[in-house]
Coordinates of N, CA and C in Angstrom, one line a residue:
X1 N 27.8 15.9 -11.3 CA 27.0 15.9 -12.6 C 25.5 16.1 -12.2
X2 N 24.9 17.1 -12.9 CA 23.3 17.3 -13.0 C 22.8 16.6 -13.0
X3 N 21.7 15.4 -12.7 CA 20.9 14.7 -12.9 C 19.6 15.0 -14.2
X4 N 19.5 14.9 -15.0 CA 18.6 15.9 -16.1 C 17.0 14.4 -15.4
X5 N 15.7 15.4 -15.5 CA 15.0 14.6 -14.5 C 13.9 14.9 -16.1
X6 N 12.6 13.8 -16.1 CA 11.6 13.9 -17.1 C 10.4 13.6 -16.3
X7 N 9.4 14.1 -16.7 CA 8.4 13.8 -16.3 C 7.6 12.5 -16.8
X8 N 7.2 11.8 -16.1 CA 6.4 10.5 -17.1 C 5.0 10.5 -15.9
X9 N 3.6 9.9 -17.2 CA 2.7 9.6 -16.2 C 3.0 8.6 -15.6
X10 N 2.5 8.4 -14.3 CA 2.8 7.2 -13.5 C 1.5 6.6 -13.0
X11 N 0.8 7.3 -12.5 CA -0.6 6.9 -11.7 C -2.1 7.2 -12.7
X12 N -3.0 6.2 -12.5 CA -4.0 6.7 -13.4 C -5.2 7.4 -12.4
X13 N -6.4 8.1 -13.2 CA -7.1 8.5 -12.2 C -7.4 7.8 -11.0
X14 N -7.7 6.5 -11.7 CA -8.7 5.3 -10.6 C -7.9 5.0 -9.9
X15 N -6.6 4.5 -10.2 CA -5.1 4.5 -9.0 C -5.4 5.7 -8.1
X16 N -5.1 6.8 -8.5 CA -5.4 7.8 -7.6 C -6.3 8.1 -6.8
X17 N -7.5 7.9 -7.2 CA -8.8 7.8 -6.7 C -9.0 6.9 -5.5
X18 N -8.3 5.5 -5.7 CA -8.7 4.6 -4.8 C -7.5 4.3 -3.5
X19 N -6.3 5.3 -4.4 CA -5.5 5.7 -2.9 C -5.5 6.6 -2.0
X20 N -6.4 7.8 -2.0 CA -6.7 8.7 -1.1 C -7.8 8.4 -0.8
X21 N -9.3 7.3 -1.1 CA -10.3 7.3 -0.5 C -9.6 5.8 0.4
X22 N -8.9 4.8 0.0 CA -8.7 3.7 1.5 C -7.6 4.4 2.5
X23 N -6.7 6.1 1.9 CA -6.2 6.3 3.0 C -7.2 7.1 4.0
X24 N -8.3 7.9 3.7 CA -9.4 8.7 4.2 C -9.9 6.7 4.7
X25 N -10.4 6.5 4.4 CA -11.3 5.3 5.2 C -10.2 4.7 6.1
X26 N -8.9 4.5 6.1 CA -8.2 3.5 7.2 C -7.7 4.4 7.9
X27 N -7.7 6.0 8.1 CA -7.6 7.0 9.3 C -8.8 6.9 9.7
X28 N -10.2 7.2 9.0 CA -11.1 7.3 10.0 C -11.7 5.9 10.5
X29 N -11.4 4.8 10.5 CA -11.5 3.5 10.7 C -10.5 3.7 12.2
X30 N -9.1 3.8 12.3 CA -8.9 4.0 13.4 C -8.5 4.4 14.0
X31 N -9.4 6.1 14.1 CA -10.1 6.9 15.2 C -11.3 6.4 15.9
X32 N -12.1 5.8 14.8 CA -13.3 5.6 15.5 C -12.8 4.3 16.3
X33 N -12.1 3.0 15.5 CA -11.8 1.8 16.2 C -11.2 2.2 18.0
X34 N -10.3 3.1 17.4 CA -9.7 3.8 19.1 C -10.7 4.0 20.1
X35 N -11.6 4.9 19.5 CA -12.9 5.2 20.3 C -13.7 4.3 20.7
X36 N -13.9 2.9 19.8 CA -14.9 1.9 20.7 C -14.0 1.7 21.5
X37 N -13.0 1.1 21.6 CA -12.0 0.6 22.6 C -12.2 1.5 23.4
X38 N -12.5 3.0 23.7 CA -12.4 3.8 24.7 C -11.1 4.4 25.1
X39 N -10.5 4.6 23.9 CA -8.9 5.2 24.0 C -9.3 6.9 24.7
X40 N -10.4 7.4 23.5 CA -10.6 8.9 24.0 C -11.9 9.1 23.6
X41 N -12.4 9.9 23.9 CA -14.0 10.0 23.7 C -14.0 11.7 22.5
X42 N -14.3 11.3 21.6 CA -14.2 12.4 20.3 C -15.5 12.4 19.4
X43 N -16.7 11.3 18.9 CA -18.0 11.2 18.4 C -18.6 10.6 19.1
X44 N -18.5 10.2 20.4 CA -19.6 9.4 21.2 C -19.8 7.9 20.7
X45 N -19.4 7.3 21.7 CA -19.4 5.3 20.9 C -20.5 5.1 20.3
X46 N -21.8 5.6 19.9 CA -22.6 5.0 18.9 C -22.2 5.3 17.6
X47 N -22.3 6.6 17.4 CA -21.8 7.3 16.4 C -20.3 6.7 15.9
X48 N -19.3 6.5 16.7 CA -17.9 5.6 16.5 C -18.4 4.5 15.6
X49 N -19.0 3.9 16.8 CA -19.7 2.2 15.9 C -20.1 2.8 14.9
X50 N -21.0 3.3 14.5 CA -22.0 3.2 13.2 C -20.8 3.8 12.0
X51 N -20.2 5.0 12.4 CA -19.3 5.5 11.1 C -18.0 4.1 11.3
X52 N -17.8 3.9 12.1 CA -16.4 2.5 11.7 C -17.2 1.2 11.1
X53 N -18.3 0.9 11.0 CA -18.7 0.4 10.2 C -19.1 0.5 8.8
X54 N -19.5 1.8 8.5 CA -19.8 2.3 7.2 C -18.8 2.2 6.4
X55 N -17.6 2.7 7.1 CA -16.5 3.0 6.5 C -15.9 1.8 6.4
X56 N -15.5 0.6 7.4 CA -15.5 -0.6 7.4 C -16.5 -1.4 6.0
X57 N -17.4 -1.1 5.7 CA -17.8 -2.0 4.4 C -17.8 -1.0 3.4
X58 N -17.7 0.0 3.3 CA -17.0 1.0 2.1 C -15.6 0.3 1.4
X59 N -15.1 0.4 2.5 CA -13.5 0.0 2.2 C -13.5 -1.5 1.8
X60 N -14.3 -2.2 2.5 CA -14.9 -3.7 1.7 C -15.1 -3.6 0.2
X61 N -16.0 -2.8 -0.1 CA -16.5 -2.7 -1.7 C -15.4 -2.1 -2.8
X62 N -14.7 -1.1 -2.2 CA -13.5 -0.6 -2.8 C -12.8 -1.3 -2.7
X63 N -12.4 -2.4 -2.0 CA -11.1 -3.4 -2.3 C -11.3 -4.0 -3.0
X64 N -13.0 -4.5 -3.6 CA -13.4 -5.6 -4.4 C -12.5 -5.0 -5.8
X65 N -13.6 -3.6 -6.0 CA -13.4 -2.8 -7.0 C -11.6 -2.9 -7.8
X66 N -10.9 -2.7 -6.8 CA -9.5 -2.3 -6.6 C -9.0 -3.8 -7.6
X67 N -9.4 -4.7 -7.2 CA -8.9 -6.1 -6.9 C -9.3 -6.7 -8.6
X68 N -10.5 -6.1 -8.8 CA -10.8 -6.1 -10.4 C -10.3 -5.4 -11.1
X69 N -10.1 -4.4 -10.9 CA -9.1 -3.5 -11.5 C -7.5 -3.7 -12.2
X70 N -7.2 -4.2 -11.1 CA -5.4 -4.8 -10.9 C -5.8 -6.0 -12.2
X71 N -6.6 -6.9 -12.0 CA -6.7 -8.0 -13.0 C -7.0 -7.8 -14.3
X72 N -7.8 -6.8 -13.9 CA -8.4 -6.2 -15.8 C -7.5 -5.7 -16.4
X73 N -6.8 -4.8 -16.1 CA -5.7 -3.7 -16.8 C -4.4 -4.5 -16.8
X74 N -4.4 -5.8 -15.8 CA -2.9 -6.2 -15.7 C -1.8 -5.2 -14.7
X75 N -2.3 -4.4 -14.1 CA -1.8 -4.0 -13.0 C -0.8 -5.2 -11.7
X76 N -2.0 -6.3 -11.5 CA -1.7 -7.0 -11.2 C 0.0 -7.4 -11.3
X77 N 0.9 -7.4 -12.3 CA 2.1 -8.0 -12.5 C 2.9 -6.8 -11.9
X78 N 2.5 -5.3 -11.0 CA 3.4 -4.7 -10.3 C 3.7 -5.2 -9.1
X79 N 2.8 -6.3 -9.0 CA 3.1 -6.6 -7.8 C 3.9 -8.1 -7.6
X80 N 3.9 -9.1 -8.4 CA 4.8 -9.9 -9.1 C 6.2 -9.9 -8.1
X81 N 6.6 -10.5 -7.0 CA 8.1 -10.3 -5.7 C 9.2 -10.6 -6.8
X82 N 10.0 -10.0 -6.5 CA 11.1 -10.7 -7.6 C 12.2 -10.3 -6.4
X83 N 13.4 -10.7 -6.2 CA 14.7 -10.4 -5.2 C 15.9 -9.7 -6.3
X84 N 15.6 -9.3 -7.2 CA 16.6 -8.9 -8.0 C 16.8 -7.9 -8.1
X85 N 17.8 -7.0 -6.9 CA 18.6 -6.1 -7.0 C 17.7 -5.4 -5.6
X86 N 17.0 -6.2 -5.2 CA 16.8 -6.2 -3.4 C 18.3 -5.8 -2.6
X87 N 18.7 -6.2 -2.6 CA 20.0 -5.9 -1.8 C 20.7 -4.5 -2.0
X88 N 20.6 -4.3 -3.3 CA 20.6 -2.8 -3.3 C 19.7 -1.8 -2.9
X89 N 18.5 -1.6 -3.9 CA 17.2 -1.6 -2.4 C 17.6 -1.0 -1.1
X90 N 17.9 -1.9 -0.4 CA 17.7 -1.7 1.0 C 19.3 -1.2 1.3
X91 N 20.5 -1.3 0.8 CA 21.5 -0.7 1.2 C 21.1 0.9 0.6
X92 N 20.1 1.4 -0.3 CA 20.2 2.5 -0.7 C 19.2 3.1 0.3
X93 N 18.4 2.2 1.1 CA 17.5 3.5 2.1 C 18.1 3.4 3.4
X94 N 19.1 2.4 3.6 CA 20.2 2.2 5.0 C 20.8 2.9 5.2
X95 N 21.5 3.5 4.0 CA 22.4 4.4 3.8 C 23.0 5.1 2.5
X96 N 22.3 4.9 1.0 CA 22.5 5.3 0.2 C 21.9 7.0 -0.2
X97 N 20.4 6.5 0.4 CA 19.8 7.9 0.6 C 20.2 9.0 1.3
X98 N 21.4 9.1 2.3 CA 21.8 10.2 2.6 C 22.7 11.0 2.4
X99 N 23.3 9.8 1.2 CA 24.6 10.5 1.0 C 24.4 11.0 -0.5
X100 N 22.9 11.1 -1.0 CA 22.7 11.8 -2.1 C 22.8 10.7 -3.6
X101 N 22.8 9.2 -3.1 CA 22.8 8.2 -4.2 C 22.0 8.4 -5.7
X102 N 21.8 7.9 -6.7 CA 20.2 7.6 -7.1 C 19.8 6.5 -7.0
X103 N 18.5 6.6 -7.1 CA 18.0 4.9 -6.2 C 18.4 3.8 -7.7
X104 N 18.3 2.6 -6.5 CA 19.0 1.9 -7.4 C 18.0 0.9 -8.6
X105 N 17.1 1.5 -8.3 CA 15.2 0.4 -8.7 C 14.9 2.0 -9.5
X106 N 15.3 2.9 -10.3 CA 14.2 4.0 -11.0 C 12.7 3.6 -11.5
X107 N 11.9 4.5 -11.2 CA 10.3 4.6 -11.5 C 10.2 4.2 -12.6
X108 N 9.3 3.3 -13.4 CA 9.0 3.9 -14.8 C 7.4 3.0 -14.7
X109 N 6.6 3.6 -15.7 CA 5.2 2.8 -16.3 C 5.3 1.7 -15.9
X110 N 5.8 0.5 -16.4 CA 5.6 -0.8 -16.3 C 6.6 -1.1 -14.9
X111 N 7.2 -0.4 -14.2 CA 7.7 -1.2 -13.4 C 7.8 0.3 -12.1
X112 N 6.5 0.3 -11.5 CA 5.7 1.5 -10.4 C 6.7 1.1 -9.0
X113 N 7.0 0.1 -8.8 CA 7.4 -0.2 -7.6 C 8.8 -0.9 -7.3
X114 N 9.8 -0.6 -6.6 CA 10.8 -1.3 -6.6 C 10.9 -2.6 -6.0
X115 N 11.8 -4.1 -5.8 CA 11.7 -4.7 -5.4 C 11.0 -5.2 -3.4
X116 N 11.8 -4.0 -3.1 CA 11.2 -4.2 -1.6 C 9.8 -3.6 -1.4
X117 N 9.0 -2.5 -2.2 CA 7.9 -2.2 -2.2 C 7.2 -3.2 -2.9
X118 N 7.3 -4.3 -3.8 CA 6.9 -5.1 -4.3 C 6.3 -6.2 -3.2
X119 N 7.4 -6.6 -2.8 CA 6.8 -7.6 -1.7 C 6.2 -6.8 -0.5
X120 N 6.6 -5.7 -0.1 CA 6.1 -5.1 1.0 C 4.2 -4.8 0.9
X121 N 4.2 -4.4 -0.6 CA 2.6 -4.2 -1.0 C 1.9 -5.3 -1.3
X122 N 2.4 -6.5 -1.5 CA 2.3 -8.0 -1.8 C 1.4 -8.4 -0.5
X123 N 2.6 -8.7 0.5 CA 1.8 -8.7 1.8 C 0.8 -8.1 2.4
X124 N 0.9 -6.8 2.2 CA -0.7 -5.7 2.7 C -1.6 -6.2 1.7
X125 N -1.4 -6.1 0.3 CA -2.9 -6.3 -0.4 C -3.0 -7.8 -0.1
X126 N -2.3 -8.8 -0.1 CA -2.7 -10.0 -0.1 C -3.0 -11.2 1.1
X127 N -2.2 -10.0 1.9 CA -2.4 -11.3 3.8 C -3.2 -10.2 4.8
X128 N -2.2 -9.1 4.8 CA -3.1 -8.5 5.7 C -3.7 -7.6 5.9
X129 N -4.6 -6.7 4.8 CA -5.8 -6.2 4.3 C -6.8 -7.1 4.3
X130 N -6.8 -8.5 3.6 CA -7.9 -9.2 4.3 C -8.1 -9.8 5.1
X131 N -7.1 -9.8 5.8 CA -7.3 -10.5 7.2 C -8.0 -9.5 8.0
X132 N -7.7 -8.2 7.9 CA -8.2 -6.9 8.6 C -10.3 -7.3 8.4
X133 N -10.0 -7.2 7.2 CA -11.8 -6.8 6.5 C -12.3 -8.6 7.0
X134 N -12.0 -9.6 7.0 CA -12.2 -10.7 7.6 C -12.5 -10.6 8.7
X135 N -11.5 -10.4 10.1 CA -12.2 -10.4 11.2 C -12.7 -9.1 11.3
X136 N -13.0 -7.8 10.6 CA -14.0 -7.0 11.0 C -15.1 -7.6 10.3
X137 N -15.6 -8.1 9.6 CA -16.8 -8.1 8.6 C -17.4 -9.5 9.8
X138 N -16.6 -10.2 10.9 CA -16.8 -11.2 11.9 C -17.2 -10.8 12.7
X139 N -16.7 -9.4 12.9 CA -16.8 -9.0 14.4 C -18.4 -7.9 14.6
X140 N -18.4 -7.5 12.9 CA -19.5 -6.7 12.9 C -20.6 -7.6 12.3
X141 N -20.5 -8.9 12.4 CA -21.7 -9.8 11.9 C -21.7 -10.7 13.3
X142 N -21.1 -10.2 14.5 CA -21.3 -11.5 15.8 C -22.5 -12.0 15.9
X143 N -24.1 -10.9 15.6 CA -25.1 -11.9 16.3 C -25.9 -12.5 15.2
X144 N -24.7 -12.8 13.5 CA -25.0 -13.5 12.9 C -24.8 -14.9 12.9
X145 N -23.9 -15.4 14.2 CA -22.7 -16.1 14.1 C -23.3 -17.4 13.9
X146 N -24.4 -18.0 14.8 CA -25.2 -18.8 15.0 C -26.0 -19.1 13.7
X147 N -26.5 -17.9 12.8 CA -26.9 -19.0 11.8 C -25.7 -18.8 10.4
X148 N -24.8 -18.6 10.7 CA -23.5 -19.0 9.7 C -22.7 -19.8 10.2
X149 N -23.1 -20.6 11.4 CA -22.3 -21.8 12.1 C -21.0 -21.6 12.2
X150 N -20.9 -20.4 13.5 CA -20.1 -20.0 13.6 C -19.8 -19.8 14.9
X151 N -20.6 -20.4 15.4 CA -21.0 -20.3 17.1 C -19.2 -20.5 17.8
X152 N -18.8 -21.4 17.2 CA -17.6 -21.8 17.8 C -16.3 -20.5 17.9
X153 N -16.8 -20.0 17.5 CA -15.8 -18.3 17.5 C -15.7 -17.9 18.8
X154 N -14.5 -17.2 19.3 CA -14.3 -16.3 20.7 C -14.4 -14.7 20.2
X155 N -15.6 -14.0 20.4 CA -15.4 -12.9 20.3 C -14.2 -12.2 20.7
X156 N -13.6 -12.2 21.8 CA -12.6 -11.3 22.5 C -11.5 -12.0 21.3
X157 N -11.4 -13.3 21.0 CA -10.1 -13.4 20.4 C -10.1 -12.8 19.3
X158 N -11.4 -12.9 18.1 CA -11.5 -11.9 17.0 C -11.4 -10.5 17.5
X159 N -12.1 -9.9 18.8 CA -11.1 -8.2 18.5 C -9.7 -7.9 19.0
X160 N -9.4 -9.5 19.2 CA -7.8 -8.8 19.7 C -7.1 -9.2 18.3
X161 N -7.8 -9.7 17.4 CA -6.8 -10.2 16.0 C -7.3 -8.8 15.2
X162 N -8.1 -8.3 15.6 CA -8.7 -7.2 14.4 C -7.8 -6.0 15.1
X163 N -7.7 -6.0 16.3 CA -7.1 -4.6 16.7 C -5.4 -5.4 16.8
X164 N -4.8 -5.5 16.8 CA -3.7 -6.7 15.8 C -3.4 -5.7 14.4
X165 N -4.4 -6.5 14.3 CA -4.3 -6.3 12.2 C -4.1 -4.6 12.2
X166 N -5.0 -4.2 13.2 CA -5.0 -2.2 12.9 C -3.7 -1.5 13.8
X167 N -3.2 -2.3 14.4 CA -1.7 -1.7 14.5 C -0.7 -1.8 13.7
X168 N -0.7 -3.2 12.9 CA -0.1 -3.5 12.0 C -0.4 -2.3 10.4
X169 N -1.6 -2.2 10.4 CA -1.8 -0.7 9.4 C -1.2 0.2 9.1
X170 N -1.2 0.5 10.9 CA -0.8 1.8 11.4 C 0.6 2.1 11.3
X171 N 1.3 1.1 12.0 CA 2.3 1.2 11.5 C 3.2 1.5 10.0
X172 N 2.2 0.3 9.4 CA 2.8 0.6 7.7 C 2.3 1.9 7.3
X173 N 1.7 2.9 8.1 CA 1.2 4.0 7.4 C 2.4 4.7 8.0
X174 N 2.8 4.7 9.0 CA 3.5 5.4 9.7 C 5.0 5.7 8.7
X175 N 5.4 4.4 8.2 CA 6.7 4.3 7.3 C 6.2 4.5 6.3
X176 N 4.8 4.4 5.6 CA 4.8 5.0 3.9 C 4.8 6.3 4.2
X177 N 4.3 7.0 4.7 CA 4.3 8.5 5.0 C 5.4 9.1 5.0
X178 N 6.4 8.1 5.7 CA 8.1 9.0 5.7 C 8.5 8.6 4.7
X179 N 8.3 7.3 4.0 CA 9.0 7.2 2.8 C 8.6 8.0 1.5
X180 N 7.5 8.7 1.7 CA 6.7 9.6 0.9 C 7.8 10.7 0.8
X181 N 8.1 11.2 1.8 CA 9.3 12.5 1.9 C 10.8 12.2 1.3
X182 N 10.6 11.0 0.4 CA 12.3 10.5 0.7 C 12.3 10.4 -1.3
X183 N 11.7 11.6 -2.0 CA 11.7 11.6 -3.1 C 12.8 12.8 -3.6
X184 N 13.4 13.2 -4.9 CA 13.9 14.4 -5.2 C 13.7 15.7 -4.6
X185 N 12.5 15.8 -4.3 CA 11.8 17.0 -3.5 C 10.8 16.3 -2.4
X186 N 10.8 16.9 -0.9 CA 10.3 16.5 -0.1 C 8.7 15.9 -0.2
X187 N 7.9 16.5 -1.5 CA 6.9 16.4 -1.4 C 6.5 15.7 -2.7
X188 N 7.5 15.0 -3.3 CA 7.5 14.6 -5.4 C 6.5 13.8 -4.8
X189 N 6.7 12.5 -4.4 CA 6.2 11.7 -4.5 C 4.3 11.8 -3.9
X190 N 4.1 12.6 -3.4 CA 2.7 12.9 -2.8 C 2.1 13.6 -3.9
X191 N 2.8 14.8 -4.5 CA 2.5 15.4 -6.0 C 2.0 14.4 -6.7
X192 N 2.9 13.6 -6.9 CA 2.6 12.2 -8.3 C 1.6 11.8 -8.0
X193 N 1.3 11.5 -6.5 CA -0.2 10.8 -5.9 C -1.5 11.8 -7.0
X194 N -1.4 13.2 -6.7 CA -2.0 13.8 -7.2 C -2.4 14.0 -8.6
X195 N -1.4 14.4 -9.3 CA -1.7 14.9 -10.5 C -1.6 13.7 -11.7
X196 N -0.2 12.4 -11.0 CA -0.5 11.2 -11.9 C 1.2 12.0 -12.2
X197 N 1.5 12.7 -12.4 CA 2.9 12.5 -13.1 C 4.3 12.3 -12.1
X198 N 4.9 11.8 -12.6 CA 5.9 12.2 -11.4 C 7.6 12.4 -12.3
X199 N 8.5 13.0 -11.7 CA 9.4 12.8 -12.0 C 10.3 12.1 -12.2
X200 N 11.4 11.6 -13.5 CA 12.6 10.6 -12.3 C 13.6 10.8 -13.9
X201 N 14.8 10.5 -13.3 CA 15.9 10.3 -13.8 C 15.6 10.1 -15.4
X202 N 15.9 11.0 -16.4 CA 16.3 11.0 -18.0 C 17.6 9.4 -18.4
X203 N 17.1 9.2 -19.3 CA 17.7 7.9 -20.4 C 17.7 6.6 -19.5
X204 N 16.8 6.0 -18.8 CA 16.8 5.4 -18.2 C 15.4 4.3 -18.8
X205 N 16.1 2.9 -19.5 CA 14.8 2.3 -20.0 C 13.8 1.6 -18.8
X206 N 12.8 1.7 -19.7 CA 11.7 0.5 -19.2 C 12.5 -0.6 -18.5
X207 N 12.4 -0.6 -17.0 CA 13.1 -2.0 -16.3 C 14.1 -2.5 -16.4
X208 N 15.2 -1.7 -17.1 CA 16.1 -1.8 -17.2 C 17.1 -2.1 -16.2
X209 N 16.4 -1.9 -14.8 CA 17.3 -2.6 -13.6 C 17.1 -4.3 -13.9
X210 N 15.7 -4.9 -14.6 CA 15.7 -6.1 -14.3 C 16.3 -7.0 -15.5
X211 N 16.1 -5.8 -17.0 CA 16.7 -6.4 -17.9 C 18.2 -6.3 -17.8
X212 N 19.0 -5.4 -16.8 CA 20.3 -5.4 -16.7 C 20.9 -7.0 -15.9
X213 N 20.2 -7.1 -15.2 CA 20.4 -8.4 -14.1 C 20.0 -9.4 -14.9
X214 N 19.4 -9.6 -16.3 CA 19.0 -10.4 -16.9 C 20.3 -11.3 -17.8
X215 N 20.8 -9.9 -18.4 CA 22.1 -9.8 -19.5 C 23.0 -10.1 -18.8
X216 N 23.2 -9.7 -17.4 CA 24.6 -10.0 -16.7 C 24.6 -11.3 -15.9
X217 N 23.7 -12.3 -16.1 CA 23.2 -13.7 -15.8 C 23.8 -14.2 -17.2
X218 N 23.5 -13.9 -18.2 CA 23.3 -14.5 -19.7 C 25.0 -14.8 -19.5
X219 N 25.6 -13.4 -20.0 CA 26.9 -13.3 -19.9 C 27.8 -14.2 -19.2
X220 N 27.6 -14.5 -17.7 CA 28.0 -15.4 -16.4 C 27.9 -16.6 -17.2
X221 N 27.0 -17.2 -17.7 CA 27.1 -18.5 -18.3 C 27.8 -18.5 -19.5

């Protein structure tokens, strides 16, 4: 059977906006981070230092922005963990995705993200994005340290938690990027990044995976 597919907006400008400028700032954050460390020599270590810090309190001020945003609009409640129908989730990118399934969490307006992307983006915006901007905003304030009574710090231990935190990035960039490919069409989901609309599956309500698990709870009792 055909799948009949609709278009819906999904992303707003400022969504869009503020996801291609922290993916542009957390690539060039670390190149240059690589380059202080002395991985490869590509801008010359002052120029490294000076743009990984710019870009370092750029991405500071844009997460504020970001973080106001999510609360003002109520964005905030996409992120909201729930385990309900997690299990399917993850049996569908184990092995449902290959065999041509539909996912078991469908896209819609009020509900942008499926269960395991829920908690997965939960974690990055909430533990360790600022853990990142914490010990960098430490590490690039060291010879403040003394009058923010802070003396008692180990530098080396702060850049081994900060370069820590930027493999941990790296990595999650490494899996959003392939899961980016794992839409209807190899490139839907990067489209939608773009234009705001994206595809998905016809007669399918608003959250209907959560109001289904809701009804079939009720029922049980």
């Amino acid at each position: 059977m055909v799948k009949q597919m609709v278009n819906i907006y999904l992303y707003s400008r400022f969504e869009r906006f503020a996801h291609w400028l922290q993916m542009l700032l957390i690539v060039l954050l670390l190149i240059t981070g690589l380059e202080v460390h002395d991985v490869f020599t590509l801008l010359g270590f002052e120029t490294a230092v000076t743009l990984h810090n710019v870009a370092g309190l750029t991405w500071l001020v844009l997460f504020a922005f970001l973080v106001f945003w999510l609360f003002t609009t109520g964005e905030w409640k996409q992120y909201i963990p729930t385990t309900k129908k997690m299990v399917e989730v993850v049996l569908y990118y184990s092995y449902g995705i290959f065999r041509g399934e539909s996912h078991p969490v469908p896209k819609r307006k009020d509900a942008k993200h499926n269960p395991l992307q829920r908690l997965t983006y939960l974690i990055l915006a909430a533990v360790l994005l600022p853990f990142q901007m914490l010990t960098g905003f430490l590490y690039w304030g060291y010879n403040s340290w003394d009058a923010w009574s802070l003396s008692f710090l180990s530098l080396p231990f702060i850049a081994i938690l900060h370069l820590a935190g930027a493999f941990a990035i790296f990595s999650f960039i490494i899996v959003h990027v392939y899961m980016t490919t794992t839409g209807h069409t190899i490139f839907a989901h990067t489209r939608s990044m773009i234009t705001g609309w994206e595809k998905v599956e016809e007669g399918i309500t608003i959250e209907a995976w959560e109001k289904k698990e809701e009804i079939h709870h009720a029922v049980e009792s």
